[in-house]
Coordinates of C-alpha atoms and ligand atoms in Angstrom, one line a residue:
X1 CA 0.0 0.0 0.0
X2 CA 1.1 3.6 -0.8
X3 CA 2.5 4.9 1.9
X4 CA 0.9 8.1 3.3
X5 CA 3.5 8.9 6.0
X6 CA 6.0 12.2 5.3
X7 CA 8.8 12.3 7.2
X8 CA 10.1 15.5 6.2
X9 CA 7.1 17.6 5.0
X10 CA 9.6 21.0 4.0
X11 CA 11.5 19.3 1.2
X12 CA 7.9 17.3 -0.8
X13 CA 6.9 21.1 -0.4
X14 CA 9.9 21.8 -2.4
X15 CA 9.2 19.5 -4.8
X16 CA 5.6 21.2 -5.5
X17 CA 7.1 24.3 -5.7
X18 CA 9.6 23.5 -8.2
X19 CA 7.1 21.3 -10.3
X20 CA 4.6 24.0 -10.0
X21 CA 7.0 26.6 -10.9
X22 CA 8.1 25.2 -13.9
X23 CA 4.6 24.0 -15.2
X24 CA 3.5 27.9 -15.0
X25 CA 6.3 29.1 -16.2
X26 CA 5.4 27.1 -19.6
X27 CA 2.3 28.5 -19.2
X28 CA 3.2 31.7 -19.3
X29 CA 5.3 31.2 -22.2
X30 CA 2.5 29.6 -24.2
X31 CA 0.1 32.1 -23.2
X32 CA 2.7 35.3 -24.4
X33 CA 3.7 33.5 -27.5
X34 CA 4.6 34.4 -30.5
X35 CA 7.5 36.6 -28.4
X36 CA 6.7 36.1 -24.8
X37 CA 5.7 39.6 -24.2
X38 CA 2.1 40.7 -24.4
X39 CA 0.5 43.1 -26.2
X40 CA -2.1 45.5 -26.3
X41 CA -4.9 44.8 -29.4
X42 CA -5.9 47.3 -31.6
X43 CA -8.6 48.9 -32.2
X44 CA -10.7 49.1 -35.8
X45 CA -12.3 52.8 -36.6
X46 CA -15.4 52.2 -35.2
X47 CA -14.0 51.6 -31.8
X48 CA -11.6 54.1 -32.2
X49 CA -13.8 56.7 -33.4
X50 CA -16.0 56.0 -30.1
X51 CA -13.0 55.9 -27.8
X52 CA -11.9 59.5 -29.2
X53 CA -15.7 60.5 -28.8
X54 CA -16.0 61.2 -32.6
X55 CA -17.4 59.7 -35.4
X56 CA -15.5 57.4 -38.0
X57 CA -16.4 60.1 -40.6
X58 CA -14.6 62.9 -38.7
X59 CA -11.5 60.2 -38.4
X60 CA -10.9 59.9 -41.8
X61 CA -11.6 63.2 -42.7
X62 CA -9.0 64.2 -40.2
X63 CA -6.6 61.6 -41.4
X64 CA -7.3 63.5 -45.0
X65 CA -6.6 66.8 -44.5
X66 CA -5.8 67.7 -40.6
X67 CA -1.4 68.2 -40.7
X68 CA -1.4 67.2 -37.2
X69 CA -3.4 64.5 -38.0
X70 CA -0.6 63.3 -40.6
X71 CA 2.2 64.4 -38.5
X72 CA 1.2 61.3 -36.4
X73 CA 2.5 58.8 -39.6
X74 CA 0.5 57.0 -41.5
X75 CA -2.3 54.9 -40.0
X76 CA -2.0 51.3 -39.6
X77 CA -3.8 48.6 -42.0
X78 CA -4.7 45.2 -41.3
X79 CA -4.1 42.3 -43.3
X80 CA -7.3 43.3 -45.1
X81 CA -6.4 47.3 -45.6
X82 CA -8.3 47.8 -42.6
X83 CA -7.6 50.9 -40.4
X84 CA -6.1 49.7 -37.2
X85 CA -5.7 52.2 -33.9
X86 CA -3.3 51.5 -30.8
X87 CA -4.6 52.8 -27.8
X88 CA -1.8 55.4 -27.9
X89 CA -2.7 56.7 -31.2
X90 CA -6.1 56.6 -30.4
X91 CA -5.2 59.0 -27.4
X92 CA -3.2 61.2 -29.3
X93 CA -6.3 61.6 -31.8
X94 CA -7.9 62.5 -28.3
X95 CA -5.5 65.2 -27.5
X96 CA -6.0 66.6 -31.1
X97 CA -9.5 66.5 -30.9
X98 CA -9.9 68.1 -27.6
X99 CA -11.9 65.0 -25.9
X100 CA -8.9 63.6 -23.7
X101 CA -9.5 62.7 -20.5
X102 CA -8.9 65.6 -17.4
X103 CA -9.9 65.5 -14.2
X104 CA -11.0 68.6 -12.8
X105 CA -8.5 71.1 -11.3
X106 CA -8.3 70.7 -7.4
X107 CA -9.5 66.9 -7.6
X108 CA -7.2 63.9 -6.5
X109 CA -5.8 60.9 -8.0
X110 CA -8.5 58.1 -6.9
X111 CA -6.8 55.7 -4.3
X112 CA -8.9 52.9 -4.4
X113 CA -8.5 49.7 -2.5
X114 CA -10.0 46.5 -3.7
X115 CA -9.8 44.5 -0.6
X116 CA -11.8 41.4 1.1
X117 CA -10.4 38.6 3.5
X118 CA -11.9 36.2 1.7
X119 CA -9.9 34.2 -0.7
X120 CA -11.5 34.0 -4.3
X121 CA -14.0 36.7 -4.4
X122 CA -12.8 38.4 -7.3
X123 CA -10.3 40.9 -5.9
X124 CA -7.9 40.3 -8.5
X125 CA -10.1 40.3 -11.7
X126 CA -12.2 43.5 -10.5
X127 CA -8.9 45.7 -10.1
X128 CA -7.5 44.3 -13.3
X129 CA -10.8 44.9 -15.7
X130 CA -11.3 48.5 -13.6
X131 CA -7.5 49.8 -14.5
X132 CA -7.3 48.7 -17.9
X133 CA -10.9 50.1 -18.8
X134 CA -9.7 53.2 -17.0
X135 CA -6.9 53.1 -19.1
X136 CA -9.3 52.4 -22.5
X137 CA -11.0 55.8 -21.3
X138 CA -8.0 57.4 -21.2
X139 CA -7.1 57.9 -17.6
X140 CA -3.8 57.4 -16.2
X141 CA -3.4 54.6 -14.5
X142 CA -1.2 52.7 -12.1
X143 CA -1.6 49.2 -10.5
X144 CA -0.2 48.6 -7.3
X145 CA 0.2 44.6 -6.4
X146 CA 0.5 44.1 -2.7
X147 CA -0.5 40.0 -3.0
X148 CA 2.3 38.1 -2.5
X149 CA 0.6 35.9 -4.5
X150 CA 1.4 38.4 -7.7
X151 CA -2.0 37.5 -9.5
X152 CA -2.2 40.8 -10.8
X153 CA 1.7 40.7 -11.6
X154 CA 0.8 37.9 -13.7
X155 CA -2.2 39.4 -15.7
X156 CA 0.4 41.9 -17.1
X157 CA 2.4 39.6 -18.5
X158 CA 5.7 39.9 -15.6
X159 CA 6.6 36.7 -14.0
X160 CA 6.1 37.2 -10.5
X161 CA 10.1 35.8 -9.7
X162 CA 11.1 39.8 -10.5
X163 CA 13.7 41.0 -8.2
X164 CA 12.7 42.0 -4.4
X165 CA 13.9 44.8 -5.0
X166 CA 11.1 46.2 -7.9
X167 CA 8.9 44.9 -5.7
X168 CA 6.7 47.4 -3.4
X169 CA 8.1 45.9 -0.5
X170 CA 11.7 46.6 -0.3
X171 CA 10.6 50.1 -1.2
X172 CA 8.4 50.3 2.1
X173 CA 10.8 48.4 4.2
X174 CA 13.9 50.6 3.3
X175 CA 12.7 54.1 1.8
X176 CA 9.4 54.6 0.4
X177 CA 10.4 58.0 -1.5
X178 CA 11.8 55.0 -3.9
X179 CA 8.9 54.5 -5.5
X180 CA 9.3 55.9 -8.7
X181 CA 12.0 53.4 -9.4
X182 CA 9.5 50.2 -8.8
X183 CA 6.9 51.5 -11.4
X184 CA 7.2 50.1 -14.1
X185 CA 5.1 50.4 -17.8
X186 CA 3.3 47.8 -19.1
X187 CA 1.6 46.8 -21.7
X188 CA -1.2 47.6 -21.8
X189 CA -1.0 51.5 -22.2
X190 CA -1.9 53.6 -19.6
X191 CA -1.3 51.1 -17.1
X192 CA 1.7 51.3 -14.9
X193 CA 2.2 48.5 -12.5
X194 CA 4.3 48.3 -9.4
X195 CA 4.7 44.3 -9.2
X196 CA 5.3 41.8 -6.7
X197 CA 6.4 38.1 -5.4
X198 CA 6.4 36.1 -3.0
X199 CA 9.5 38.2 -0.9
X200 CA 6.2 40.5 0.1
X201 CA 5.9 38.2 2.9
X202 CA 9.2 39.0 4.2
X203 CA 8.9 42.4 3.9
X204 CA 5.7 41.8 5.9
X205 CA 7.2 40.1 8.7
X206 CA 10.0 42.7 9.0
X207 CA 7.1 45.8 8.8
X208 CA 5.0 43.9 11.5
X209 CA 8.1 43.6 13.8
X210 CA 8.9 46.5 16.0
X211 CA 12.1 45.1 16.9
X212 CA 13.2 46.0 13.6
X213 CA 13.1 49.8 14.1
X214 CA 11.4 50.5 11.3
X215 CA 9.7 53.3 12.8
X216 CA 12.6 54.7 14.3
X217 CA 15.0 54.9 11.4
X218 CA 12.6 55.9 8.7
X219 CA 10.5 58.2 10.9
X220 CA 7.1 56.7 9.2
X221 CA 5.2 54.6 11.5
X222 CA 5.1 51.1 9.1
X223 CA 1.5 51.5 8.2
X224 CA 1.8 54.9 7.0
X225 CA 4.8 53.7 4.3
X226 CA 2.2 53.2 1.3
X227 CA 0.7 56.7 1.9
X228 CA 3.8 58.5 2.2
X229 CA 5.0 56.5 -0.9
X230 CA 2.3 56.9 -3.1
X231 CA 1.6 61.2 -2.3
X232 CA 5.2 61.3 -4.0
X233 CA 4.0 59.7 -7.5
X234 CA 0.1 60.5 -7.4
X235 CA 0.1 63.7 -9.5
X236 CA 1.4 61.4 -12.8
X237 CA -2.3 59.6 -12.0
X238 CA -5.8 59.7 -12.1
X239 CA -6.7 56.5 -10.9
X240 CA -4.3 54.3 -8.4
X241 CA -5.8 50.8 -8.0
X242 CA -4.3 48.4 -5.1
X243 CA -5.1 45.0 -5.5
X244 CA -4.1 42.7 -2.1
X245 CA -4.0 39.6 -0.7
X246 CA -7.2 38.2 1.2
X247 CA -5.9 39.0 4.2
X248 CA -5.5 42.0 6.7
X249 CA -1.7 42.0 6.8
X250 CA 0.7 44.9 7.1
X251 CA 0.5 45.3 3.2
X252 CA -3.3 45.6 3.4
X253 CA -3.2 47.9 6.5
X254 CA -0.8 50.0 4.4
X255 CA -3.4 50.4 1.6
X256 CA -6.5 50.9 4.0
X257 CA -4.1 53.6 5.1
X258 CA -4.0 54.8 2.0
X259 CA -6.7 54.7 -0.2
X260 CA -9.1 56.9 -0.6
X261 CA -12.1 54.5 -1.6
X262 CA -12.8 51.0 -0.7
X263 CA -14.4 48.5 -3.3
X264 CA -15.2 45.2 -1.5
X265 CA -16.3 42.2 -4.2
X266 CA -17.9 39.6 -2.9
X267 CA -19.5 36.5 -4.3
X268 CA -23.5 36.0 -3.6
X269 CA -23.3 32.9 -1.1
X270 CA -23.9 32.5 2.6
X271 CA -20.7 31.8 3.6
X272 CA -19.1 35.0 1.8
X273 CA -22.0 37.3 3.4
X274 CA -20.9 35.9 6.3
X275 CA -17.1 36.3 6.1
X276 CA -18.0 39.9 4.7
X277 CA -19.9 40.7 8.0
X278 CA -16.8 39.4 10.0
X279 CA -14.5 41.9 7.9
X280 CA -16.9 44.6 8.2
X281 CA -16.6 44.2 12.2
X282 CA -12.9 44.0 11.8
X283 CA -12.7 47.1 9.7
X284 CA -14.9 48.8 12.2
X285 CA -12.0 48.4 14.2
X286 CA -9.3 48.9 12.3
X287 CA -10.6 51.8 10.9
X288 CA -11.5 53.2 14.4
X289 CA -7.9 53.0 15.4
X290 CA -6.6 56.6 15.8
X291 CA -3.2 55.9 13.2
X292 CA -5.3 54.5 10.6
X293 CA -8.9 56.3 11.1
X294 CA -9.3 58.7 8.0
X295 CA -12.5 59.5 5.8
X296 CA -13.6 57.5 2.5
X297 CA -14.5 59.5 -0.3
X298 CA -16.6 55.5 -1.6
X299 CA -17.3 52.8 0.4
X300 CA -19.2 50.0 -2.2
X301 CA -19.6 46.5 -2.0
X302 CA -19.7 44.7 -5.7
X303 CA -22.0 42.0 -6.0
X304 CA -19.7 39.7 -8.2
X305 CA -19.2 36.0 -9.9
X306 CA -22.8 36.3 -9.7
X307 CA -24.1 32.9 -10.9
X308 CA -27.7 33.8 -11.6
X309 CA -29.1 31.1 -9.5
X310 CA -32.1 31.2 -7.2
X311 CA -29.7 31.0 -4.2
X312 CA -27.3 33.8 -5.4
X313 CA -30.6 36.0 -6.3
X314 CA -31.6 35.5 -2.6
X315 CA -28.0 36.0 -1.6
X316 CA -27.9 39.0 -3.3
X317 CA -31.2 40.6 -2.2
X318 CA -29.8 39.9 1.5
X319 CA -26.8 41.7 0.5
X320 CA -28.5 44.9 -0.7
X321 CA -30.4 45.2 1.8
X322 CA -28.1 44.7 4.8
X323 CA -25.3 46.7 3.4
X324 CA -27.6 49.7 1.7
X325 CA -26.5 51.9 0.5
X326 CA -23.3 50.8 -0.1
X327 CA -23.7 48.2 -2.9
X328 CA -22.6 49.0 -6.6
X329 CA -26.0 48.9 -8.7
X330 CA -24.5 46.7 -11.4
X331 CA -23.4 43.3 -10.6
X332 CA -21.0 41.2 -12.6
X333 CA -22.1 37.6 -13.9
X334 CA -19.7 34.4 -13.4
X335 CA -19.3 34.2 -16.7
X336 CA -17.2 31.3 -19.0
X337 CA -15.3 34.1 -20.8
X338 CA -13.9 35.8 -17.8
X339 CA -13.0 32.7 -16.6
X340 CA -11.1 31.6 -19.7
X341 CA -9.3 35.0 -19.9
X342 CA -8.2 34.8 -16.7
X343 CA -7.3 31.5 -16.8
X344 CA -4.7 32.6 -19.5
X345 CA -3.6 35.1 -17.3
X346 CA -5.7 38.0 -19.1
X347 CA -8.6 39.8 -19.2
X348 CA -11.7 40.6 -21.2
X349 CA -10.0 43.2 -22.8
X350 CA -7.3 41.5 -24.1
X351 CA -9.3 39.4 -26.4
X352 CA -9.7 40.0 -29.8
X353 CA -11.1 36.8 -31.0
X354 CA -13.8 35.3 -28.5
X355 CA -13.1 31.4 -28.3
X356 CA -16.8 30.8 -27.6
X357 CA -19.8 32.3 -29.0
X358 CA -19.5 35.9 -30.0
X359 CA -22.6 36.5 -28.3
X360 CA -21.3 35.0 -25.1
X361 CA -18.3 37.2 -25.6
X362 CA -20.8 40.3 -26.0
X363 CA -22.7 39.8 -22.9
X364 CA -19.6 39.1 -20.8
X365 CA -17.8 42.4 -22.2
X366 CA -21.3 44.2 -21.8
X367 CA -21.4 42.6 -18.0
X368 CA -17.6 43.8 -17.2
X369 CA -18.2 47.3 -18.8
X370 CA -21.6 48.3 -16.7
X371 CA -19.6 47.3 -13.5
X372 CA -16.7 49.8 -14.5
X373 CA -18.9 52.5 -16.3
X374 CA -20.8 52.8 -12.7
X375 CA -17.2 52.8 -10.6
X376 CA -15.6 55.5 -13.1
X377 CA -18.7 57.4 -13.2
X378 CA -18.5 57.4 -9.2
X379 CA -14.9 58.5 -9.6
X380 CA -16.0 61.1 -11.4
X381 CA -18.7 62.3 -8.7
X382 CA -15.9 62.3 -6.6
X383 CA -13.8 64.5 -8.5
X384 CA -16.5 66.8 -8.6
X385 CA -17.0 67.2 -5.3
X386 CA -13.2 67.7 -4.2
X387 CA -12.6 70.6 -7.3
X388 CA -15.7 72.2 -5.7
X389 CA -14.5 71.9 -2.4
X390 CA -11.0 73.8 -3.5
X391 CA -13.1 76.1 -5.3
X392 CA -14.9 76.9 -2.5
X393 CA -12.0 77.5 0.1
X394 CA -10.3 79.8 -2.6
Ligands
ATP1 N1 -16.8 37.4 -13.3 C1 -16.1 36.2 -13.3 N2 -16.5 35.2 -14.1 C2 -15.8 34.1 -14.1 N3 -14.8 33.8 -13.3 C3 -14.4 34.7 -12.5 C4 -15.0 36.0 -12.4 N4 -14.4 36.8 -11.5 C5 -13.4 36.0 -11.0 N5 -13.4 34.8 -11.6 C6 -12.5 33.6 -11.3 O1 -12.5 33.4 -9.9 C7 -11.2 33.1 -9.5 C8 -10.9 34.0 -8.3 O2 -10.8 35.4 -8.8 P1 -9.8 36.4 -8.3 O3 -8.4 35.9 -8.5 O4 -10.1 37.7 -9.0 O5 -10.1 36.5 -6.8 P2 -9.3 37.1 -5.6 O6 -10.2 37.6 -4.7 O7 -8.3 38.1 -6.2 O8 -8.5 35.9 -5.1 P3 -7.3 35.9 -3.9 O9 -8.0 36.1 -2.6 O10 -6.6 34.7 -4.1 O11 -6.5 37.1 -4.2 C9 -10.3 33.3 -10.6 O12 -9.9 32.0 -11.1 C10 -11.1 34.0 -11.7 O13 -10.7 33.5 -12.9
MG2 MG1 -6.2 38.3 -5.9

């Protein structure tokens, strides 16, 4: 009989590890082929035209006669002598046009934290779809990764082994003021990313000790690092999305600290309306703790992986009810096509050609756009409210 007994559990760890490693890592490969780095699609007229806020018609006739317009180089064909846009041209035909994207004077880079103690509820997948269709709008984005599970390292196309030391944590542990060297472009344009890996957790455990003198030699209380590091690089942003871990480590602490919104996914079952309770009385606490305590400008639960069922219908009901007002209208479907994207390490966005049904495809895209039309437009409320709010003081 096969013997179940391990006499040294560390090493068959090790074993996983390395297997595991190496099976992702051909993942990875397969998934960025033909040259292992991803790309951005392109976008035909139509969408371009509607991501400029113009018509195709004006495009062309741009492309025609405008010198700024030609300036740019010729536009790009497809195989087919279709026009083709990048989502930096397509910006730059924003700028000329006079639709780009600019938030109104006195308002603040968004600092939103997508955070939830429960494993699985969609943490990563929410940030990722909500910064790149920032991004599609035009908005400036950057991505911070504070999992040191690196799923959202991953969706942009970095494997998460990158040095500690372009990793967020070092950067807290030793001088946050260092940020700017961590960020990285990616991509997908518009989308800067400050990565991580698995050392997080050791940057972690050295924040969380206060034997280490942390405090002391930096003069930053650990939990304050994020904040201090991130008011030095905000003004390059409009939007600052932290994805974390499901958990309510230092790193976490560090982004309650400093965000400026909270999104909380959560799936429609019992036993995540119950975890989200428990986190809701443990951020009652946290937040009431005089070092971290600081207004929200959003507080919204999204309603997500949403199966359609009976139960999750029920589920959800409960959900709007108990945590009124502070559930996002629009709730996002578990749908096959996110969950082939991200299987592959990529989003909705990043497909050009659906694998299933093009309908499917549709309703999925249709599904992850409501959810970030609704949070952008609330960004937008917010930066209303803080350019009238400096208005008014002047
Ligand atoms: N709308 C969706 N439709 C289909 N699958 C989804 C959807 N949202 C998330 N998933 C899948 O659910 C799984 C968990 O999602 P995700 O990684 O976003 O959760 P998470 O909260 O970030 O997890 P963790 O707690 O490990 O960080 C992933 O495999 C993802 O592919
Ligand atoms: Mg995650």
């Amino acid at each position: 009989m096969e013997s179940l007994y391990i006499a040294h559990p560390g090493p068959a760890f090790e074993r996983l590890a390395d297997a595991g490693s190496n099976f992702l890592q051909r993942v990875r490969e397969a998934v960025n082929q033909p040259d292992q780095t991803k790309r951005l699609r392109k976008f035909g007229i139509q969408e371009a035209a509607r991501m400029a806020g113009k018509s195709a018609a004006s495009i062309r006739q741009a492309e025609a006669i405008d010198p700024r317009f030609q300036d740019l180089g010729p536009t790009e064909r497809d195989a087919s002598g279709h026009r083709v846009y990048t989502l930096t041209r397509i910006n730059q035909y924003r700028k000329l046009f006079g639709t780009e994207r600019i938030r109104p004077y006195g308002s603040q880079a968004i600092r939103c934290i997508v955070t939830n103690f429960k494993g699985g509820a969609g943490k990563t997948t929410t940030a990722i779809h909500l910064a790149q269709k920032c991004a599609l709008e035009g908005w400036r984005v950057l991505v911070v990764d504070l999992d040191p599970q690196a799923s959202s390292t991953l969706f942009f196309g970095l494997i998460p082994d990158v040095d500690p030391a372009d990793t967020i944590g070092d950067v807290l542990v030793d001088n946050p003021t260092a940020i700017d060297s961590v960020i990285r472009e990616t991509y997908f344009t518009g989308v800067d990313l400050i990565p991580s890996n698995l050392t997080l957790q050791n940057a972690e455990l050295i924040l969380a000790n206060p034997n280490s003198n942390q405090s002391v030699e930096l003069g930053i209380n650990p939990i304050d690092r994020l904040l201090h590091a991130l008011s030095t690089v905000e003004e390059q942003y409009d939007v600052i999305v932290m994805d974390c871990g499901p958990n309510l480590g230092i790193m976490t602490l560090n982004a309650i600290r400093a965000c400026t919104g909270l999104l909380m996914p959560m799936q429609p079952m019992m036993a995540d309306f119950a975890s989200a309770v428990l986190y809701s009385q443990t951020m009652a606490s946290v937040l009431s703790q005089k070092k971290i305590a600081h207004p929200l400008e959003f507080l919204k639960v999204l309603v997500t992986r949403h199966s359609g069922s009976a139960e999750a219908k029920d589920t959800e009901a409960m959900i709007r009810v108990a945590f009124k007002p502070h559930v996002l209208d629009s709730t996002m479907v578990h749908t096959v096509e996110v969950e082939r994207a991200t299987n592959d390490f990529g989003t909705i966005y990043d497909i050009e050609q659906p694998r299933g049904s093009a309908d499917a495809y549709k309703r999925a895209m249709a599904a992850v756009d409501r959810v970030n039309e609704e949070i952008i437009e609330m960004f937008q409320t917010v930066w209303r409210r803080q350019a009238e709010q400096v208005e008014k003081a002047a």
